[in-house]
Each structure stands twice: as structure tokens, then as C-alpha cells.
Amino acid sequence: TQLLEQSPQFLSIQEGENLTVYCNSSSVFSSLQWYRQEPGEGPVLLVTVVTGGEVKKLKRLTFQFGDARKDSSLHITAAQPGDTGLYLCAGAHYGGATNKLIFGTGTLLAVQP
Amino acid sequence: NAGVTQTPKFQVLKTGQSMTLQCAQDMNHEYMSWYRQDPGMGLRLIHYSVGAGITDQGEVPNGYNVSRSTTEDFPLRLLSAAPSQTSVYFCASSLWTGGTDTQYFGPGTRLTVL
């Protein structure tokens, strides 16, 4: 059972455009992480959010954790070809003592020059 | 500092064969895990370990075995390979188990079962 749904599944945009990726669940998470994965490599952590309503910025990337800690979004401003990759959200279950991360279905982003 | 290493990088098996995917980390991390990645499915947790001698099942454990005799190594065994196990397998490690720590992933093993 997939608990974390990401949308859109695929996104192809031109350099300079803005975009938002969504990560939604019916479950509450104690924390949520966003990873980026490039072809042939393992995922690499971008950010961790832990507080409902929290907003974190990483250069042109803005991450938000929903107030109810069931959803998150990733907004990229003025996308660049270097942003191309698979974006994965991952939630840790509320109150869990072990690090059982549940990963989302992924959003494949292609930024055309 | 090599981080998380996985071998082999590619493997082709016939149905019914067994094999072991190797994973090692040199960061002294207590927590290690195995995921499989299939198109449109993200990463699914197979097995994980919170320390040497302690393992537990994830979302999709059937057909796989693990053991953790040392902090550094966490091998994944396929008992009798099936075509449904064709996938990319990732090993990951982190310092703690609180859900907020960085998961460090290996480069993956691409497995095809014919």
C-alpha cells in the first residue's frame, strides 16, 4: 500500500519556469524529507521538515510541510537544467521509534535549456 | 571515506537462482536498510536493521533474507529469484533512527531475473 502520493508524476518545463511538486498522504508524519535522485545514482537528501506549517528555503527551492503534517510541497523558482532529476518525498510515521521511512511515488522533472 | 558501497553494480539471474547483494558503510551508522525501486513506485522498504544482531521487516520482505553480524555490513539474500524481483536495489544507512537523520544511499544494484 502506497501511503505517499506525489503529483505530478512527470513534468517537462523550459528553463526559467516555476513549478510545484506535491506530496500527499492520509497519514500523519512526524517528519518529512525530500530527496533528489539523478540517473544511475542513489537519492540525496535535500531537506528535512519537522514542524507543521514549516517552510524551508534552499536557494531556489522552497519546501513546505502542511499544518496537519500530512502533506508537503516543493516549489522551484526559475528552474535550471541542473534541477533535472527524480524528486522523492519520504515520511517518518508519527511516534515511530524506528526510522521506517515511507517514500512517495516520485516526480520526474526535466528542465529543457 | 567511501560512504555506502554496494556490489555488484549489475546482475542477471535465472529464475530459481540465489544470490547475495552486498552493502557496506564506513560511517559507523547504526541504522541500515534495503529498498527496491520500481518505475512509478518510488522506493519500497524491504528490511532494515537498527544495529548489529537486530533486523526487522519492511513493506515488501517476502523472498528476501537479511542478517547484521557487524555494524559495517548488511547483506541482502535472494533465496530463489523470481522475475518479480527484477528491480534496482538500494542500501542506505543513517546515524540514528528518529526519522530526521540523513539517509545515505549507495549507488544501487540493478538486478534482472530471467
Short mmCIF file of C-alpha atoms in Angstrom, two decimals:
data_model
loop_
_atom_site.label_atom_id
_atom_site.label_comp_id
_atom_site.label_asym_id
_atom_site.label_seq_id
_atom_site.Cartn_x
_atom_site.Cartn_y
_atom_site.Cartn_z
CA THR A 1 0.00 0.00 0.00
CA GLN A 2 1.46 3.33 -1.11
CA LEU A 3 0.85 5.90 1.61
CA LEU A 4 2.51 8.88 -0.07
CA GLU A 5 1.25 10.08 -3.44
CA GLN A 6 3.23 12.60 -5.44
CA SER A 7 1.95 14.77 -8.25
CA PRO A 8 2.61 15.32 -10.99
CA GLN A 9 4.31 12.06 -11.91
CA PHE A 10 6.18 13.68 -14.83
CA LEU A 11 6.98 17.30 -15.55
CA SER A 12 8.81 18.75 -18.55
CA ILE A 13 9.38 22.51 -18.49
CA GLN A 14 11.56 25.19 -20.06
CA GLU A 15 14.47 26.79 -18.26
CA GLY A 16 13.30 29.78 -16.23
CA GLU A 17 9.80 28.47 -15.47
CA ASN A 18 8.46 27.91 -11.96
CA LEU A 19 6.98 24.61 -10.77
CA THR A 20 5.44 22.97 -7.72
CA VAL A 21 5.53 19.28 -6.76
CA TYR A 22 3.06 17.90 -4.24
CA CYS A 23 3.34 15.07 -1.74
CA ASN A 24 0.08 13.95 -0.13
CA SER A 25 -0.97 11.33 2.40
CA SER A 26 -3.88 10.42 4.66
CA SER A 27 -1.36 9.61 7.41
CA VAL A 28 0.33 11.97 9.86
CA PHE A 29 4.11 12.01 9.73
CA SER A 30 6.50 13.08 12.48
CA SER A 31 8.88 14.44 9.86
CA LEU A 32 9.17 14.59 6.12
CA GLN A 33 12.19 14.62 3.88
CA TRP A 34 12.76 15.49 0.22
CA TYR A 35 15.41 13.71 -1.84
CA ARG A 36 16.68 14.18 -5.40
CA GLN A 37 17.94 11.29 -7.46
CA GLU A 38 19.95 11.51 -10.65
CA PRO A 39 20.14 8.69 -13.22
CA GLY A 40 22.31 5.77 -12.09
CA GLU A 41 22.74 7.10 -8.56
CA GLY A 42 21.11 6.82 -5.17
CA PRO A 43 18.86 9.55 -3.74
CA VAL A 44 20.48 12.51 -1.98
CA LEU A 45 18.79 14.40 0.84
CA LEU A 46 17.67 17.98 0.11
CA VAL A 47 15.79 18.93 3.27
CA THR A 48 14.01 17.69 6.39
CA VAL A 49 10.90 19.40 7.81
CA VAL A 50 9.54 18.51 11.22
CA THR A 51 7.02 21.16 12.33
CA GLY A 52 3.52 21.59 10.88
CA GLY A 53 3.47 24.71 8.70
CA GLU A 54 7.27 24.84 8.50
CA VAL A 55 8.81 26.48 5.43
CA LYS A 56 12.44 25.93 4.45
CA LYS A 57 14.32 27.53 1.59
CA LEU A 58 17.33 26.10 -0.20
CA LYS A 59 18.42 28.68 -2.80
CA ARG A 60 15.65 28.50 -5.46
CA LEU A 61 13.86 25.60 -3.77
CA THR A 62 11.12 26.21 -1.18
CA PHE A 63 9.77 23.35 0.91
CA GLN A 64 6.61 23.47 2.99
CA PHE A 65 5.20 20.98 5.50
CA GLY A 66 1.42 21.04 5.83
CA ASP A 67 -0.17 22.28 9.06
CA ALA A 68 -1.59 18.81 9.77
CA ARG A 69 1.73 17.14 8.82
CA LYS A 70 0.01 15.01 6.17
CA ASP A 71 1.31 16.76 3.08
CA SER A 72 4.22 18.74 1.71
CA SER A 73 5.16 20.75 -1.35
CA LEU A 74 8.34 21.62 -3.19
CA HIS A 75 8.41 24.83 -5.24
CA ILE A 76 11.26 25.60 -7.64
CA THR A 77 11.71 29.15 -8.89
CA ALA A 78 13.35 29.81 -12.26
CA ALA A 79 14.18 26.16 -12.94
CA GLN A 80 17.54 25.31 -14.47
CA PRO A 81 18.69 22.22 -16.40
CA GLY A 82 20.70 21.22 -13.33
CA ASP A 83 17.40 20.75 -11.45
CA THR A 84 16.56 17.78 -13.70
CA GLY A 85 16.07 14.57 -11.75
CA LEU A 86 13.65 12.41 -9.78
CA TYR A 87 12.25 14.11 -6.68
CA LEU A 88 11.12 11.87 -3.84
CA CYS A 89 9.36 12.76 -0.61
CA ALA A 90 9.72 10.44 2.38
CA GLY A 91 7.73 10.49 5.62
CA ALA A 92 8.54 9.03 9.02
CA HIS A 93 5.49 7.80 10.90
CA TYR A 94 4.27 9.75 13.93
CA GLY A 95 5.64 8.37 17.16
CA GLY A 96 7.70 5.74 15.41
CA ALA A 97 10.78 4.67 17.30
CA THR A 98 12.49 3.33 14.25
CA ASN A 99 13.44 5.02 11.06
CA LYS A 100 10.88 3.38 8.78
CA LEU A 101 10.74 5.94 6.05
CA ILE A 102 7.87 5.63 3.59
CA PHE A 103 8.79 7.01 0.19
CA GLY A 104 6.47 8.70 -2.26
CA THR A 105 5.89 7.60 -5.83
CA GLY A 106 8.31 10.21 -7.21
CA THR A 107 8.15 13.15 -9.63
CA LEU A 108 10.41 13.04 -12.66
CA LEU A 109 11.43 16.57 -13.66
CA ALA A 110 13.07 17.50 -16.96
CA VAL A 111 14.19 21.10 -17.46
CA GLN A 112 14.90 21.91 -21.10
CA PRO A 113 17.53 24.59 -21.87
CA ASN B 1 35.63 7.85 3.44
CA ALA B 2 33.74 5.68 0.92
CA GLY B 3 30.24 6.17 2.43
CA VAL B 4 27.86 3.37 1.40
CA THR B 5 29.14 0.84 -1.11
CA GLN B 6 27.16 -1.83 -2.94
CA THR B 7 28.26 -4.79 -5.03
CA PRO B 8 27.66 -5.92 -7.67
CA LYS B 9 26.51 -2.96 -9.76
CA PHE B 10 24.67 -5.17 -12.26
CA GLN B 11 23.48 -8.78 -12.04
CA VAL B 12 21.48 -11.13 -14.24
CA LEU B 13 19.98 -14.23 -12.67
CA LYS B 14 17.85 -17.11 -13.87
CA THR B 15 14.60 -17.94 -12.10
CA GLY B 16 15.30 -20.06 -9.03
CA GLN B 17 18.91 -18.98 -8.53
CA SER B 18 20.03 -17.46 -5.25
CA MET B 19 22.45 -14.62 -4.66
CA THR B 20 23.61 -12.09 -2.10
CA LEU B 21 23.72 -8.33 -2.63
CA GLN B 22 26.48 -6.79 -0.57
CA CYS B 23 26.26 -3.49 1.30
CA ALA B 24 28.88 -1.85 3.49
CA GLN B 25 29.23 1.54 5.19
CA ASP B 26 32.22 3.13 6.88
CA MET B 27 30.40 5.89 8.81
CA ASN B 28 29.71 3.82 11.95
CA HIS B 29 25.96 4.16 11.39
CA GLU B 30 23.67 2.02 13.50
CA TYR B 31 20.70 2.08 11.14
CA MET B 32 20.83 0.35 7.75
CA SER B 33 18.09 -0.54 5.30
CA TRP B 34 17.36 -2.09 1.93
CA TYR B 35 14.94 -0.63 -0.62
CA ARG B 36 13.83 -1.68 -4.06
CA GLN B 37 12.91 0.86 -6.72
CA ASP B 38 10.45 0.10 -9.48
CA PRO B 39 9.04 2.53 -12.08
CA GLY B 40 6.19 4.61 -10.65
CA MET B 41 6.55 3.05 -7.20
CA GLY B 42 9.19 5.19 -5.54
CA LEU B 43 11.32 3.29 -3.02
CA ARG B 44 9.85 0.42 -1.01
CA LEU B 45 11.44 -0.79 2.21
CA ILE B 46 12.44 -4.48 2.20
CA HIS B 47 14.28 -4.99 5.51
CA TYR B 48 16.05 -2.77 7.99
CA SER B 49 18.39 -3.04 10.97
CA VAL B 50 18.83 -0.79 14.00
CA GLY B 51 22.14 -2.34 14.99
CA ALA B 52 24.30 -5.45 14.83
CA GLY B 53 22.21 -8.55 15.52
CA ILE B 54 18.87 -6.74 15.11
CA THR B 55 16.80 -6.84 11.92
CA ASP B 56 13.14 -6.34 11.05
CA GLN B 57 10.82 -6.50 8.06
CA GLY B 58 9.74 -3.57 5.94
CA GLU B 59 6.89 -3.27 3.44
CA VAL B 60 7.95 -5.98 0.96
CA PRO B 61 10.09 -8.61 2.78
CA ASN B 62 8.90 -11.80 1.04
CA GLY B 63 11.62 -13.61 -0.87
CA TYR B 64 14.46 -11.77 0.87
CA ASN B 65 16.62 -12.50 3.92
CA VAL B 66 18.99 -10.26 5.84
CA SER B 67 21.44 -10.54 8.72
CA ARG B 68 23.61 -7.98 10.53
CA SER B 69 26.66 -9.53 12.15
CA THR B 70 28.71 -6.31 12.13
CA THR B 71 27.92 -2.60 12.21
CA GLU B 72 29.51 -2.14 8.79
CA ASP B 73 27.83 -4.85 6.69
CA PHE B 74 24.21 -5.57 5.81
CA PRO B 75 23.87 -8.18 3.03
CA LEU B 76 20.56 -8.93 1.29
CA ARG B 77 19.93 -12.50 0.18
CA LEU B 78 17.55 -13.56 -2.55
CA LEU B 79 16.57 -17.12 -1.70
CA SER B 80 15.05 -18.22 -5.03
CA ALA B 81 14.98 -15.43 -7.58
CA ALA B 82 11.73 -14.66 -9.42
CA PRO B 83 11.08 -12.30 -12.37
CA SER B 84 9.05 -10.09 -9.99
CA GLN B 85 12.31 -9.34 -8.17
CA THR B 86 13.73 -7.58 -11.22
CA SER B 87 14.42 -4.13 -9.83
CA VAL B 88 17.04 -1.65 -8.69
CA TYR B 89 18.12 -2.28 -5.11
CA PHE B 90 19.44 0.46 -2.84
CA CYS B 91 21.12 0.13 0.52
CA ALA B 92 21.03 3.09 2.90
CA SER B 93 22.42 3.98 6.30
CA SER B 94 21.86 6.71 8.87
CA LEU B 95 23.23 7.66 12.23
CA TRP B 96 20.03 7.37 14.24
CA THR B 97 16.51 6.06 13.99
CA GLY B 98 14.49 9.19 14.72
CA GLY B 99 13.31 9.80 11.17
CA THR B 100 15.04 13.17 10.86
CA ASP B 101 18.51 11.93 10.04
CA THR B 102 20.04 11.94 6.60
CA GLN B 103 19.77 8.63 4.82
CA TYR B 104 22.95 7.97 2.85
CA PHE B 105 22.29 5.76 -0.15
CA GLY B 106 24.62 3.52 -2.09
CA PRO B 107 24.81 3.64 -5.90
CA GLY B 108 22.40 0.72 -6.35
CA THR B 109 22.43 -2.80 -7.79
CA ARG B 110 20.49 -3.36 -11.00
CA LEU B 111 19.10 -6.88 -10.94
CA THR B 112 17.39 -8.69 -13.80
CA VAL B 113 15.76 -12.08 -13.27
CA LEU B 114 15.03 -14.04 -16.43
#
